[in-house]
Short mmCIF file of C-alpha atoms in Angstrom, two decimals:
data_model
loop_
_atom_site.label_atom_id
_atom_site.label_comp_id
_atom_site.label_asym_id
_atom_site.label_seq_id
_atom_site.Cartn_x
_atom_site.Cartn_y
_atom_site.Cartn_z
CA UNK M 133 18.35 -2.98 -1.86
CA UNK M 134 19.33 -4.57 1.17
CA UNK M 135 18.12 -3.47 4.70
CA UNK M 136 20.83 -1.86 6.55
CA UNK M 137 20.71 -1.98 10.10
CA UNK M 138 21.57 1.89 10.37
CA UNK M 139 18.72 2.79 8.91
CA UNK M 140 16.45 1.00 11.90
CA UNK M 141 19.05 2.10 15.01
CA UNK M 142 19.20 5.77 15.85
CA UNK M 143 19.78 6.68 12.38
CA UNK M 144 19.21 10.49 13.26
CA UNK M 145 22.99 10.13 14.75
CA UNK M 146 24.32 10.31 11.30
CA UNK M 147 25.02 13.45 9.88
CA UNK M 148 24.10 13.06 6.56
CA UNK M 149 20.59 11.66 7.10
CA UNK M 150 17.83 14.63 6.16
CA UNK M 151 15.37 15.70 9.03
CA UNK M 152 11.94 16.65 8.42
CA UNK M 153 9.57 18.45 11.35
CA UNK M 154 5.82 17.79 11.44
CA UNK M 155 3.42 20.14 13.19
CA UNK M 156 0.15 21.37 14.15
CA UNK M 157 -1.24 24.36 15.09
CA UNK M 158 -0.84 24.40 18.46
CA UNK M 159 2.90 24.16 18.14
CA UNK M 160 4.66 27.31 18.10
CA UNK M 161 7.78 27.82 15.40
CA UNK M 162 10.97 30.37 15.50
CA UNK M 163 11.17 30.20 12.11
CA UNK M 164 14.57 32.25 12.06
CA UNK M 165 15.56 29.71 14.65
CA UNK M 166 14.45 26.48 12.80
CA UNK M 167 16.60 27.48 9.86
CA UNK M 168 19.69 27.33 11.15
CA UNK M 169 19.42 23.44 11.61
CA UNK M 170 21.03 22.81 8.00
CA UNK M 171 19.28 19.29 8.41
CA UNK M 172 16.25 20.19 8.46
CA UNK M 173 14.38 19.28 4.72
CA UNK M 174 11.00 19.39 4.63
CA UNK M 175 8.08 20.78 6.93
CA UNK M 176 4.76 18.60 6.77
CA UNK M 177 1.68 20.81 8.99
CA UNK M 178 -1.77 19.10 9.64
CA UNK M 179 -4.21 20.43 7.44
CA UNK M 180 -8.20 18.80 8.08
CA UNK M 181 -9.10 16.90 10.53
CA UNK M 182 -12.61 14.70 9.40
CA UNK M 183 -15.16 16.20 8.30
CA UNK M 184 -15.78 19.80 7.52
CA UNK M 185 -17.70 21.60 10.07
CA UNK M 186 -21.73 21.88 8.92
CA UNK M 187 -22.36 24.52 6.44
CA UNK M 188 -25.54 25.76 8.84
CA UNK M 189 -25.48 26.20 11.95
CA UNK M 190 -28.36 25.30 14.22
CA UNK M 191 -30.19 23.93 16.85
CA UNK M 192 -29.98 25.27 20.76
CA UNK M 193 -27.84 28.38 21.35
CA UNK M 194 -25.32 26.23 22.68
CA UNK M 195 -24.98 23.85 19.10
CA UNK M 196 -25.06 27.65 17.38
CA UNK M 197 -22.23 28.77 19.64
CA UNK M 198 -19.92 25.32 19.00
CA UNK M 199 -20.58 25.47 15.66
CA UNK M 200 -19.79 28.86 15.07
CA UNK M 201 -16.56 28.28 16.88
CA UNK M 202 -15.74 24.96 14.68
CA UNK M 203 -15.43 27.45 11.89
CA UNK M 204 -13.72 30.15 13.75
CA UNK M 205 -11.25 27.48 14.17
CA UNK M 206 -11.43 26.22 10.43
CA UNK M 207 -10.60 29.47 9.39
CA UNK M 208 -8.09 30.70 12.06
CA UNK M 209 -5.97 27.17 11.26
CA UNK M 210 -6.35 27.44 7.21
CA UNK M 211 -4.72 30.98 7.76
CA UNK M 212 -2.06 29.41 9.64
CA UNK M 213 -1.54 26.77 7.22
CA UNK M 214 -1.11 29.34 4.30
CA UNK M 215 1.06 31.07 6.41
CA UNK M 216 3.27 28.70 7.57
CA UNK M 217 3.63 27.67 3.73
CA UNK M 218 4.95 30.67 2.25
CA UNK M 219 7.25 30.73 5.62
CA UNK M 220 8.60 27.62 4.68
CA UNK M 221 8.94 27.38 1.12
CA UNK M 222 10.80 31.13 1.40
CA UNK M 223 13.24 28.82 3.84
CA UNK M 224 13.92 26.29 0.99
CA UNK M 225 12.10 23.15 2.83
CA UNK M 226 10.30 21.59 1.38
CA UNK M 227 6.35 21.34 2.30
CA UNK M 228 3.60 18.70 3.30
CA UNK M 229 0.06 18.03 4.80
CA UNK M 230 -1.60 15.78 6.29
CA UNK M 231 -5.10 14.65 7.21
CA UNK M 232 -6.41 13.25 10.59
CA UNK M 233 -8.45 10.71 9.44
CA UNK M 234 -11.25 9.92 11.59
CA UNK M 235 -14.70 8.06 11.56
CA UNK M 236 -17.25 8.83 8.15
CA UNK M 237 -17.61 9.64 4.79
CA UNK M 238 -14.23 8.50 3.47
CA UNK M 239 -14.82 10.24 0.12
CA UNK M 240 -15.78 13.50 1.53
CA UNK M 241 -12.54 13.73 4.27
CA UNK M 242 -10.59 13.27 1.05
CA UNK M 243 -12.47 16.52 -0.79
CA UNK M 244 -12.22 18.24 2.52
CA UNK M 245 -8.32 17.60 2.80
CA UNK M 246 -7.43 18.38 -0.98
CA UNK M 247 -9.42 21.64 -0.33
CA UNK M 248 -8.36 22.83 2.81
CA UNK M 249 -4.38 22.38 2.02
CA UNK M 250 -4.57 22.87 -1.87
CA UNK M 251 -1.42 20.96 -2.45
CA UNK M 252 0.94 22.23 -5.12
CA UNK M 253 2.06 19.28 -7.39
CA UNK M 254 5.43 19.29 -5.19
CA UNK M 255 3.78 19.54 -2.20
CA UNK M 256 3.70 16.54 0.14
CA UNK M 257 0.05 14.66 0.74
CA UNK M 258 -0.28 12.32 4.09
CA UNK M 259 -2.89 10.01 5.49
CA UNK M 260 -2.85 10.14 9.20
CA UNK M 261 -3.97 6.85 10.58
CA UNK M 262 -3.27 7.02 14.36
CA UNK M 263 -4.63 3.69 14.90
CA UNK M 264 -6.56 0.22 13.72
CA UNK M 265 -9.89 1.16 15.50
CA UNK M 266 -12.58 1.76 13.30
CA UNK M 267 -14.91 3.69 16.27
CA UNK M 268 -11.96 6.31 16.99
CA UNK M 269 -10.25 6.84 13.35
CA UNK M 270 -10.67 6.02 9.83
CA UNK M 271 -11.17 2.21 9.06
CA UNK M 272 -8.85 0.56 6.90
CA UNK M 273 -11.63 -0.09 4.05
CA UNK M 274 -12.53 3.50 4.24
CA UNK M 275 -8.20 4.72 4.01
CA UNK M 276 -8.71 2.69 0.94
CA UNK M 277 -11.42 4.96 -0.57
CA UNK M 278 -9.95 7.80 0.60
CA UNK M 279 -6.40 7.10 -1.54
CA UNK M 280 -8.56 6.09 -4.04
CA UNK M 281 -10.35 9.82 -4.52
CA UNK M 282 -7.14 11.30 -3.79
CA UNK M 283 -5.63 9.69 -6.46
CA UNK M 284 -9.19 10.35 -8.90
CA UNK M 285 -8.71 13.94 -7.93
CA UNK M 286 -5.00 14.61 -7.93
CA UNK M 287 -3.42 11.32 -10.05
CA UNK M 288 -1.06 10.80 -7.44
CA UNK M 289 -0.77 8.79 -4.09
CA UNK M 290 -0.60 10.16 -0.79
CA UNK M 291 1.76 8.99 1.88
CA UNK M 292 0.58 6.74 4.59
CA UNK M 293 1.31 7.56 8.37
CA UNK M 294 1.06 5.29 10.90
CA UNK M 295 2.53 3.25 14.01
CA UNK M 296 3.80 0.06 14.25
CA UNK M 297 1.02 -2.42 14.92
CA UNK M 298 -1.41 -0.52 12.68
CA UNK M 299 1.33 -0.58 9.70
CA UNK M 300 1.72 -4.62 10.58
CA UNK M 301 -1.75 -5.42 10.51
CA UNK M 302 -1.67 -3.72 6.95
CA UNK M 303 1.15 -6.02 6.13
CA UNK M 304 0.24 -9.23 7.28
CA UNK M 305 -3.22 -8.25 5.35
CA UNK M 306 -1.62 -6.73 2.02
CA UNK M 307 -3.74 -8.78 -0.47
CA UNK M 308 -6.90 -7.38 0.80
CA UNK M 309 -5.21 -3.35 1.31
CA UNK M 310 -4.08 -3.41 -1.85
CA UNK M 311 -3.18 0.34 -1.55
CA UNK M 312 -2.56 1.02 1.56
CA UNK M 313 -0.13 -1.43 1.58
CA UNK M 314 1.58 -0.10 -0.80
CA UNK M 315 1.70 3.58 -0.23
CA UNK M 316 5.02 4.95 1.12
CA UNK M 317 5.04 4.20 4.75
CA UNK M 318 6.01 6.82 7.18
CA UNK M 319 6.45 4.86 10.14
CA UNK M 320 5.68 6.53 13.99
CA UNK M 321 7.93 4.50 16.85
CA UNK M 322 9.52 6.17 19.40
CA UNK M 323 12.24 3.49 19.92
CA UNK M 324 16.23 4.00 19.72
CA UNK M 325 15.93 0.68 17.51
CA UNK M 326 13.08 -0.80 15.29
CA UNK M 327 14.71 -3.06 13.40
CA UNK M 328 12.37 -6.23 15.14
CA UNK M 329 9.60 -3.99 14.91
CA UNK M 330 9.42 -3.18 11.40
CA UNK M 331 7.02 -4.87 8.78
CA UNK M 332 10.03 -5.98 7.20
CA UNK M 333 7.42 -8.66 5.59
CA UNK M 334 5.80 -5.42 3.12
CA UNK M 335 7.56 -2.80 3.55
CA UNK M 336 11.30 -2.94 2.60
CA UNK M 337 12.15 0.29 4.54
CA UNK M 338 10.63 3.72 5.66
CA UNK M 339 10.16 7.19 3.66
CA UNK M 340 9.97 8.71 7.18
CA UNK M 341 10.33 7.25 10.52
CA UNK M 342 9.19 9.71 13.27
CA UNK M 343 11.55 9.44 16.31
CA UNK M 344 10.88 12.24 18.43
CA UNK M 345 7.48 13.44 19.97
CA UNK M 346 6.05 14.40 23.33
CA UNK M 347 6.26 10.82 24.34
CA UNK M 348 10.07 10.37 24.56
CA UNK M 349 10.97 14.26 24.45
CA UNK M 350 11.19 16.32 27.59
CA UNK M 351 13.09 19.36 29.15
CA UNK M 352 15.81 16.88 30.60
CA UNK M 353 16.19 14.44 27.58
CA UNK M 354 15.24 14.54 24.15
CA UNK M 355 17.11 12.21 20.76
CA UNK M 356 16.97 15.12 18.75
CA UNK M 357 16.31 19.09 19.21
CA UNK M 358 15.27 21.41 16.42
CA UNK M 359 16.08 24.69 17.31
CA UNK M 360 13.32 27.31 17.42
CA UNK M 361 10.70 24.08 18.56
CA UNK M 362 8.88 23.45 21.93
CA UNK M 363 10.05 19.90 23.33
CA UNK M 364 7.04 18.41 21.93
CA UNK M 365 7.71 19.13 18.33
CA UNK M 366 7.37 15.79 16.31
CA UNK M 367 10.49 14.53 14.82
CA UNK M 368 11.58 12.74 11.76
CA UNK M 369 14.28 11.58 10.12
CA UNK M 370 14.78 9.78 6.21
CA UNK M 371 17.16 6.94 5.32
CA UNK M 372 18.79 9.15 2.50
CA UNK M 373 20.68 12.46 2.59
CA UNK M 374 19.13 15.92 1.57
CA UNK M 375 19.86 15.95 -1.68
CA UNK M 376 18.08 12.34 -2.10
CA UNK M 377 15.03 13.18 -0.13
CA UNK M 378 14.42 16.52 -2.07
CA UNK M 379 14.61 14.54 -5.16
CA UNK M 380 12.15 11.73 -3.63
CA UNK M 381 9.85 14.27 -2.31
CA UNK M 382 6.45 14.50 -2.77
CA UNK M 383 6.87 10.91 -3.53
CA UNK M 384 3.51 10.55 -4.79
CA UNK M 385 3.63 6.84 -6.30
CA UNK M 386 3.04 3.40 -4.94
CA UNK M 387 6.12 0.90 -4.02
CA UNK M 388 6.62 -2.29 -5.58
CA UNK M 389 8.25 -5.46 -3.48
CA UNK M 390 10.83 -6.89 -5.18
CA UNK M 391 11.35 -9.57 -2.89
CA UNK M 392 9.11 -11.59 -0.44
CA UNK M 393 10.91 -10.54 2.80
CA UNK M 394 8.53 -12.59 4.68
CA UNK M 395 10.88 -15.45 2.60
CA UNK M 396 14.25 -13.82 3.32
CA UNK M 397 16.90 -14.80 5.44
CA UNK M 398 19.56 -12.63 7.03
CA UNK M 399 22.55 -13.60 6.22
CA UNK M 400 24.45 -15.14 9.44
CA UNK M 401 26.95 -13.22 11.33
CA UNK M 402 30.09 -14.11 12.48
CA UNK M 403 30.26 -14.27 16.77
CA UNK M 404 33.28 -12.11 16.61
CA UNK M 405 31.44 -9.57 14.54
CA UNK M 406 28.00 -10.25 16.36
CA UNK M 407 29.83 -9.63 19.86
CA UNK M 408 31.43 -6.66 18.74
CA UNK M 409 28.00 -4.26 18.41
CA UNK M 410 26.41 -2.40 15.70
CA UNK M 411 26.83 -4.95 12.60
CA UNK M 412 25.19 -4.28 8.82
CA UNK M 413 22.36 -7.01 8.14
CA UNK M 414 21.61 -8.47 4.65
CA UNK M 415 18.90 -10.04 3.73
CA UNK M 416 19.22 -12.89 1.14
CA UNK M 417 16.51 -12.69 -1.65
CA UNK M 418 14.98 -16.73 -2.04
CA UNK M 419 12.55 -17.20 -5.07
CA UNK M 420 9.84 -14.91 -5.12
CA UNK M 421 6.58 -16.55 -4.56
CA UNK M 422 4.23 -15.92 -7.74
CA UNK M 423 1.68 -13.11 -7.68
CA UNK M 424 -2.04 -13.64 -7.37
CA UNK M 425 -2.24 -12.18 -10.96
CA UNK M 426 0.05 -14.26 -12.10
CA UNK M 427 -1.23 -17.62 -10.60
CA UNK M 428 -4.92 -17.02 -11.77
CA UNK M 429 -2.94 -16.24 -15.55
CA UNK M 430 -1.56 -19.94 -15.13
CA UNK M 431 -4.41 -21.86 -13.93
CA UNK M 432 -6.51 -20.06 -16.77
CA UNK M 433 -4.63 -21.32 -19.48
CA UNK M 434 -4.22 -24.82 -17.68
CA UNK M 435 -8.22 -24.61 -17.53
CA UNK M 436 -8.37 -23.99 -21.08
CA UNK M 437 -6.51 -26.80 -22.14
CA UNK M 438 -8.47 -29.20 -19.64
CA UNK M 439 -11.62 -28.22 -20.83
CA UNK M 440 -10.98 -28.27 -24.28
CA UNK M 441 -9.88 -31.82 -23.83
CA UNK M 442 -13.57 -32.75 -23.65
CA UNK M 443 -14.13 -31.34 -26.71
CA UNK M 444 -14.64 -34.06 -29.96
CA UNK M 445 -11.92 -33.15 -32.71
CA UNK M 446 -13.74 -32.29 -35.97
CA UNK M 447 -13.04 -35.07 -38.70
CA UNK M 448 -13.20 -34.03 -41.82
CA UNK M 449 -12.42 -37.41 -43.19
CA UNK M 450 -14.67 -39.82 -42.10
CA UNK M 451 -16.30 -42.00 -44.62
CA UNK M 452 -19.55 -41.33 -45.83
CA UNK M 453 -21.27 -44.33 -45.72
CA UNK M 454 -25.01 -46.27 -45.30
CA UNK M 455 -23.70 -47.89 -41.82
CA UNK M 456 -21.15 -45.96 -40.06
CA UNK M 457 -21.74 -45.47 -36.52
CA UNK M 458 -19.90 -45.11 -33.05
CA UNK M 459 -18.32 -48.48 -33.46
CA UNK M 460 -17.17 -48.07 -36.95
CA UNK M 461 -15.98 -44.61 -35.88
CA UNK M 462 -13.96 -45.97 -33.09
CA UNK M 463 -12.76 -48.93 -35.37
CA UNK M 464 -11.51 -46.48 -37.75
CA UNK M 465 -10.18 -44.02 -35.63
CA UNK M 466 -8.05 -47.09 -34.24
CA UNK M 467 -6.83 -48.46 -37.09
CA UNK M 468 -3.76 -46.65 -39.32
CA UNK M 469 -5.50 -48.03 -42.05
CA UNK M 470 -6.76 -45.73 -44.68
CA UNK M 471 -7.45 -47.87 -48.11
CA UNK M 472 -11.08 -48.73 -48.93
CA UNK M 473 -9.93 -52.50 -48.41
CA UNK M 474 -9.09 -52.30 -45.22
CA UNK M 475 -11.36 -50.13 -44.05
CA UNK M 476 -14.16 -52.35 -44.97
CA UNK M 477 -12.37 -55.23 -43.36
CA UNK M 478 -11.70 -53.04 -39.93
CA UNK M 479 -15.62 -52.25 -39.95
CA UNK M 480 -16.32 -56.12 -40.22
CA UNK M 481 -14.38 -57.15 -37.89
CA UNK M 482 -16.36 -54.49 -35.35
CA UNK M 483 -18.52 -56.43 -32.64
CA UNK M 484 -20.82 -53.69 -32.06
CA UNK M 485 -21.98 -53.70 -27.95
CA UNK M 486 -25.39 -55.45 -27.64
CA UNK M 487 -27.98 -53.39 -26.29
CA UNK M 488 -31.82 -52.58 -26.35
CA UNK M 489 -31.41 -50.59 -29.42
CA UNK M 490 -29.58 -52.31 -31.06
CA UNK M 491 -31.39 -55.39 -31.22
CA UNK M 492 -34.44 -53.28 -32.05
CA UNK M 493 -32.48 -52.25 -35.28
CA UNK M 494 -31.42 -55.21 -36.22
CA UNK M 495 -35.10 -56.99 -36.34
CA UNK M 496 -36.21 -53.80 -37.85
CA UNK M 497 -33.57 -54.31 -40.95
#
């Protein structure tokens, strides 16, 4: 479909578009409170964050003490999460984690998010990647693995979080993050209007765009308060209704581009309509460049026919006789000539090239 402007300017003003909250556990909920905000869909809480602490604890008395508090933590936050679960899904939202992905094993932050938030089959998986720096948070290569052994472990996709440089980097490298940029994007930009901003080049649009945080909410001015929520609850809002959200939700699958919008044009405006504010833009679909599948399909069947080009027919009527060689061959395959008779008289009029070996023959006969 079309992009619609609406859905990239303060979108959060319409009344019809679903909300969704995202938490941690440092963020305290009303949950009475919260559910009188009708908009309000979903709840997605963090779940792991890394690694799981070490199974042993040792070293100084100082490494015992921090490690022993690592999985007072671990288990005080798991509780939460549990908690905070049955809360929700009692309220009719509808539920999600997510994993802070950081630095190492890639395969085992997957293991330890899948068993730390045990996600029902309509329950809402995330990959948090707060940024494109591979000595603070997850690499790409390793997000990669990790949607990979998601996917092994659950058979579904998770949905990727991210901001807006991070999420155009993946775009403007999509053949080589094959998966990541594909996955769902929920997109983190705390701007009235992202519609210049957007990786409009991948991504045709946003599963969740998170609007409000700490960084543009405060005790003066906020674009959106949930009620029962501190100011620096996070924020976000779909480009569908409720109804259409529940029905997207978990998601769980990876998109497919119709279009090349790195190849699309918006269709012009008029200057009366351009001058008079807010205007719907449509993006006209060109011809779709071909896929890389699809181009290697191509030049491997062209390939086939060149090299089988070099490749000498099999004649299975070439005359059997004392003195046919190359030059009668070539004779005969040049004449349209097929009667004894004028065979014999094509293969004497045949000046055979004069070489070495041939002369050796000759005296030799």
């Amino acid at each position: 479909m079309a992009a619609q402007a609406s859905n990239f300017s303060e979108p959060w003003k319409n009344a019809d578009r679903a909300l969704v909250v995202d938490a941690y556990e440092y963020n305290s909920i009303d949950w009475a409170q919260l559910a009188t905000d009708k908009r309000i869909v979903g709840f997605i809480n963090k779940a792991s964050d890394g690694m799981p602490p070490p199974y042993f604890c040792s070293g100084s008395d100082t490494d015992v003490k921090l490690c022993k508090a690592l999985w007072k933590r671990h288990a005080v936050t798991r509780e939460l999460f549990q908690t905070r679960r049955v809360v929700a899904k009692a309220l009719g939202m509808k539920w999600g984690a997510y994993h802070l992905a950081r630095p190492g094993n890639p395969v085992e932050q997957a293991n330890n998010f899948l068993d730390f938030a045990d996600p029902a089959p309509d329950d809402l998986m995330v990959l948090d990647l707060e940024g494109n720096d591979p000595s603070q948070w997850m690499s790409l290569d390793d997000a990669e693995e990790f949607v990979r052994q998601v996917h092994r472990r659950m058979g579904r996709f998770p949905v990727l979080y991210t901001n807006g440089k991070t999420a155009q980097y993946i775009a403007d490298n999509r053949y080589k993050y094959r998966l990541l940029s594909r996955l769902p994007l929920w997109y983190a930009r705390y701007r009235p209007d992202i519609d210049v901003h957007f990786p409009m080049g991948n991504w045709q649009g946003y599963a969740l765009w998170q609007f409000s945080a700490q960084a543009n909410c405060g005790r003066f001015r906020c674009p959106y308060r949930v009620a029962g929520t501190p100011n620096d609850i996070d924020v976000n809002v779909a480009p569908t209704d409720a109804a259409t959200l529940r029905q997207q939700w978990p998601f769980g699958g990876l998109i497919d581009v119709p279009s090349d919008y790195l190849a699309s044009v918006p269709v012009p405006l008029s200057r009366e309509a351009a001058l008079a504010g807010k205007a719907t833009l449509i993006y006209a679909d060109v011809a779709t460049p071909p896929t890389f599948e699809e181009m290697v399909a191509v030049l491997g069947s062209r390939w086939s026919k060149f090299r089988d080009g070099f490749h000498m027919p099999v004649v299975k009527t070439v005359p059997r006789r004392p003195g046919f060689g190359i030059v009668q061959y070539v004779a005969w395959k040049r004449t349209e000539q097929r009667s004894p008779e004028q065979l014999d008289a094509a293969f004497a009029g045949a000046d055979p090239v004069s070489t070495a070996s041939t002369e050796i023959d000759r005296g030799q006969q």
